[in-house]
Amino acid sequence: MSQTLPVSPADDVTVLIFGASGDLTSRKLIPALYRLHKDGFLTDKSLVIGVARRPKTDESFRNELLAAGSDHARDGMDLDSWNRFAQRLHYVQADLGSHEDFLALRQQVETLEQQSGLSGRRLVYLSTAPELFLPSVESLAAAGMIPPSDQRDKLRVVIEKPFGTDLASAEELSQQLSRLLAEDQIYRIDHYLGKETVQNILLFRFGNAIFEPLFNRTHVDHIQITVGEAQGIEGGRGGYYDKAGALRDVLQNHVLQLLCLVAMEPPASFEAEYIRNEKLKVLQSLSPGRPGGAVGEWAIAGQYAAASIKGKRVKAYLDEERIGEDSRRETFAAMQVRIDNWRWAGVPFYLRTGKRLPARVTEIAIQFKLPPLNLFHTVECDGDVCGIVDARPNTLVFHIQPTDSISLTFCAKRPGMTYQMQPVKMDFSYQNSFSGGLPEAYERLLLDAMRGDSTLFTRSDELEAAWRFLDPVLKEWESANHRPELYPAGQWGPKAAHELLGRSGRAWRTPELEFNPPKPTVTDTMDMKPVE
Ligand code: BG6
């Protein structure tokens, strides 16, 4: 059976990667472009040109990327496909701030395009340090590489995160960029939106009739969103991370985007502007989980301390490479927020993200209300020992990492002569239900950007609304007398994060236990003997 393409390939295009010596290029961008080329989504005529300051030849650039890419490409790389792709791969040495270098770059790009019979449609990917986003676009403009507005689909620019460091800087960057590029030429990337299970949230909600009627304050007790990472600060990232922290690095973008998808209203149609309008409304309705309370009552900052994990000593954040001595930067952020609209009024949303947590887990858990009356006992068992436990609510979980799945827990009658129920789980997983691997987030996003589809990219007003909400937290956490609370590496954040839920009688889920279930806490042993 021939493979049908779900979407058409991109038109012939030149992809320019600025900051091509960086890690993102070798780990994510090139493996994704290689795969798109292999699968027929990137045409044979298209070009990929890496641009950076270090001296390299096409040959050395290709060899480096092959070595790094083999470890990172989904399903590895096969040499024939790589060699075909590598012929389209070039390197140009340029300093992104130098006008002369940009004039030379323009010349080389045009020559390569002429040799390939390309029309000059370009996608520029800014994989640079954030302070180079604007200078790079200014250099493109000064070198005459920004087409007139009636041909603006000839240039699209993908901008990595972080887009600004707070509301004022994000607004300033948007404003400066808007002098040079139209909004529909700017693609602000949040790679979480390219993940298959993240896209599935909207399809699951708005493509089925039975779940959506439950997504509201009548039925939902609360929602928890977790983006947890077991790793600490990877070598080389300390300088960036110590300025950013968990709030800017992950919560402001990935976590709030997940929140938008799970909470937004159905869009009028499945098109970029309609979807982004609905996401924006969620961000505009965000408010602190404790109205009128101090920041510390609803937003918790933590920093990991040294600990021993499975017998291995793990160092403290402060001892990681390139971290300021006595840094007060948070490696963990948790929040209780509300969405003040008719659908969600009164429903707490608990958000958390952090480094050096017990597991790499990303999930959204929707916990429903308990039935109004307990007609039956709920029972859980550990081997042959069963016991009565507290009533268990229904929970719908979107598992985004490490598995791509959705599970629904509910209670079912235990077999036998009693009317007792036990929590059970219904599971859907991509791996078990579909053959073939899932596309990597960057494959999807690069293809969409090449094709001019901005559905999975963030609009400037969404970003600004997110910063507007978080600005008071940033201000508080960066004030002179604020210190994040320490938590031992390998734990689910500091004590205050647990108290955030504890005071309303709720608790964070322990997601890693999904993969390694514990023995249930038996509160009362049961007599399983038949009635005489
Ligand atoms: C990036 C952050 O945006 O997301 C990293 O800068 C983080 O610090 C990463 O590790 C997590 O992404 P993923 O896809 O591995 O969950």
mmCIF file with all atom_site columns, N, CA and C in Angstrom, residues 212-233:
data_model
loop_
_atom_site.group_PDB
_atom_site.id
_atom_site.type_symbol
_atom_site.label_atom_id
_atom_site.label_alt_id
_atom_site.label_comp_id
_atom_site.label_asym_id
_atom_site.label_entity_id
_atom_site.label_seq_id
_atom_site.pdbx_PDB_ins_code
_atom_site.Cartn_x
_atom_site.Cartn_y
_atom_site.Cartn_z
_atom_site.occupancy
_atom_site.B_iso_or_equiv
_atom_site.pdbx_formal_charge
_atom_site.auth_seq_id
_atom_site.auth_comp_id
_atom_site.auth_asym_id
_atom_site.auth_atom_id
_atom_site.pdbx_PDB_model_num
ATOM 1  N N  . GLU A 1 212 ? -16.737 16.587 26.471 1.00 0.00 ? 212 GLU A N  1
ATOM 2  C CA . GLU A 1 212 ? -16.778 18.039 26.582 1.00 0.00 ? 212 GLU A CA 1
ATOM 3  C C  . GLU A 1 212 ? -17.872 18.539 27.534 1.00 0.00 ? 212 GLU A C  1
ATOM 4  N N  . PRO A 1 213 ? -19.061 17.923 27.546 1.00 0.00 ? 213 PRO A N  1
ATOM 5  C CA . PRO A 1 213 ? -20.093 18.413 28.478 1.00 0.00 ? 213 PRO A CA 1
ATOM 6  C C  . PRO A 1 213 ? -19.670 18.319 29.954 1.00 0.00 ? 213 PRO A C  1
ATOM 7  N N  . LEU A 1 214 ? -18.612 17.558 30.226 1.00 0.00 ? 214 LEU A N  1
ATOM 8  C CA . LEU A 1 214 ? -18.152 17.426 31.620 1.00 0.00 ? 214 LEU A CA 1
ATOM 9  C C  . LEU A 1 214 ? -17.053 18.422 31.978 1.00 0.00 ? 214 LEU A C  1
ATOM 10 N N  . PHE A 1 215 ? -16.510 19.080 30.987 1.00 0.00 ? 215 PHE A N  1
ATOM 11 C CA . PHE A 1 215 ? -15.383 19.990 31.220 1.00 0.00 ? 215 PHE A CA 1
ATOM 12 C C  . PHE A 1 215 ? -15.878 21.336 31.719 1.00 0.00 ? 215 PHE A C  1
ATOM 13 N N  . ASN A 1 216 ? -16.297 21.395 32.952 1.00 0.00 ? 216 ASN A N  1
ATOM 14 C CA . ASN A 1 216 ? -16.753 22.679 33.495 1.00 0.00 ? 216 ASN A CA 1
ATOM 15 C C  . ASN A 1 216 ? -16.884 22.573 35.015 1.00 0.00 ? 216 ASN A C  1
ATOM 16 N N  . ARG A 1 217 ? -17.272 23.690 35.625 1.00 0.00 ? 217 ARG A N  1
ATOM 17 C CA . ARG A 1 217 ? -17.281 23.773 37.092 1.00 0.00 ? 217 ARG A CA 1
ATOM 18 C C  . ARG A 1 217 ? -18.343 22.867 37.726 1.00 0.00 ? 217 ARG A C  1
ATOM 19 N N  . THR A 1 218 ? -19.336 22.448 36.963 1.00 0.00 ? 218 THR A N  1
ATOM 20 C CA . THR A 1 218 ? -20.351 21.573 37.556 1.00 0.00 ? 218 THR A CA 1
ATOM 21 C C  . THR A 1 218 ? -19.752 20.204 37.863 1.00 0.00 ? 218 THR A C  1
ATOM 22 N N  . HIS A 1 219 ? -18.854 19.750 37.016 1.00 0.00 ? 219 HIS A N  1
ATOM 23 C CA . HIS A 1 219 ? -18.368 18.368 37.155 1.00 0.00 ? 219 HIS A CA 1
ATOM 24 C C  . HIS A 1 219 ? -16.915 18.242 37.606 1.00 0.00 ? 219 HIS A C  1
ATOM 25 N N  . VAL A 1 220 ? -16.121 19.284 37.377 1.00 0.00 ? 220 VAL A N  1
ATOM 26 C CA . VAL A 1 220 ? -14.682 19.151 37.651 1.00 0.00 ? 220 VAL A CA 1
ATOM 27 C C  . VAL A 1 220 ? -14.359 19.705 39.039 1.00 0.00 ? 220 VAL A C  1
ATOM 28 N N  . ASP A 1 221 ? -13.639 18.913 39.821 1.00 0.00 ? 221 ASP A N  1
ATOM 29 C CA . ASP A 1 221 ? -13.212 19.380 41.145 1.00 0.00 ? 221 ASP A CA 1
ATOM 30 C C  . ASP A 1 221 ? -11.995 20.289 41.011 1.00 0.00 ? 221 ASP A C  1
ATOM 31 N N  . HIS A 1 222 ? -10.989 19.814 40.280 1.00 0.00 ? 222 HIS A N  1
ATOM 32 C CA . HIS A 1 222 ? -9.810  20.638 40.029 1.00 0.00 ? 222 HIS A CA 1
ATOM 33 C C  . HIS A 1 222 ? -8.991  20.005 38.918 1.00 0.00 ? 222 HIS A C  1
ATOM 34 N N  . ILE A 1 223 ? -8.032  20.772 38.421 1.00 0.00 ? 223 ILE A N  1
ATOM 35 C CA . ILE A 1 223 ? -7.151  20.272 37.353 1.00 0.00 ? 223 ILE A CA 1
ATOM 36 C C  . ILE A 1 223 ? -5.701  20.481 37.780 1.00 0.00 ? 223 ILE A C  1
ATOM 37 N N  . GLN A 1 224 ? -4.873  19.461 37.530 1.00 0.00 ? 224 GLN A N  1
ATOM 38 C CA . GLN A 1 224 ? -3.439  19.579 37.842 1.00 0.00 ? 224 GLN A CA 1
ATOM 39 C C  . GLN A 1 224 ? -2.639  19.459 36.554 1.00 0.00 ? 224 GLN A C  1
ATOM 40 N N  . ILE A 1 225 ? -1.707  20.361 36.373 1.00 0.00 ? 225 ILE A N  1
ATOM 41 C CA . ILE A 1 225 ? -0.809  20.266 35.211 1.00 0.00 ? 225 ILE A CA 1
ATOM 42 C C  . ILE A 1 225 ? 0.620   20.157 35.743 1.00 0.00 ? 225 ILE A C  1
ATOM 43 N N  . THR A 1 226 ? 1.302   19.116 35.324 1.00 0.00 ? 226 THR A N  1
ATOM 44 C CA . THR A 1 226 ? 2.680   18.876 35.780 1.00 0.00 ? 226 THR A CA 1
ATOM 45 C C  . THR A 1 226 ? 3.620   18.788 34.587 1.00 0.00 ? 226 THR A C  1
ATOM 46 N N  . VAL A 1 227 ? 4.680   19.567 34.598 1.00 0.00 ? 227 VAL A N  1
ATOM 47 C CA . VAL A 1 227 ? 5.770   19.365 33.633 1.00 0.00 ? 227 VAL A CA 1
ATOM 48 C C  . VAL A 1 227 ? 7.020   19.137 34.480 1.00 0.00 ? 227 VAL A C  1
ATOM 49 N N  . GLY A 1 228 ? 7.303   17.878 34.732 1.00 0.00 ? 228 GLY A N  1
ATOM 50 C CA . GLY A 1 228 ? 8.401   17.544 35.638 1.00 0.00 ? 228 GLY A CA 1
ATOM 51 C C  . GLY A 1 228 ? 9.599   17.010 34.872 1.00 0.00 ? 228 GLY A C  1
ATOM 52 N N  . GLU A 1 229 ? 10.769  17.347 35.355 1.00 0.00 ? 229 GLU A N  1
ATOM 53 C CA . GLU A 1 229 ? 11.991  16.833 34.729 1.00 0.00 ? 229 GLU A CA 1
ATOM 54 C C  . GLU A 1 229 ? 12.882  16.226 35.799 1.00 0.00 ? 229 GLU A C  1
ATOM 55 N N  . ALA A 1 230 ? 13.478  15.086 35.483 1.00 0.00 ? 230 ALA A N  1
ATOM 56 C CA . ALA A 1 230 ? 14.378  14.464 36.448 1.00 0.00 ? 230 ALA A CA 1
ATOM 57 C C  . ALA A 1 230 ? 15.772  15.069 36.339 1.00 0.00 ? 230 ALA A C  1
ATOM 58 N N  . GLN A 1 231 ? 16.087  15.594 35.164 1.00 0.00 ? 231 GLN A N  1
ATOM 59 C CA . GLN A 1 231 ? 17.453  16.126 34.986 1.00 0.00 ? 231 GLN A CA 1
ATOM 60 C C  . GLN A 1 231 ? 17.633  17.457 35.710 1.00 0.00 ? 231 GLN A C  1
ATOM 61 N N  . GLY A 1 232 ? 18.895  17.790 35.947 1.00 0.00 ? 232 GLY A N  1
ATOM 62 C CA . GLY A 1 232 ? 19.211  19.095 36.535 1.00 0.00 ? 232 GLY A CA 1
ATOM 63 C C  . GLY A 1 232 ? 19.497  20.079 35.428 1.00 0.00 ? 232 GLY A C  1
ATOM 64 N N  . ILE A 1 233 ? 20.505  20.899 35.631 1.00 0.00 ? 233 ILE A N  1
ATOM 65 C CA . ILE A 1 233 ? 20.853  21.878 34.613 1.00 0.00 ? 233 ILE A CA 1
ATOM 66 C C  . ILE A 1 233 ? 21.939  21.273 33.733 1.00 0.00 ? 233 ILE A C  1
#
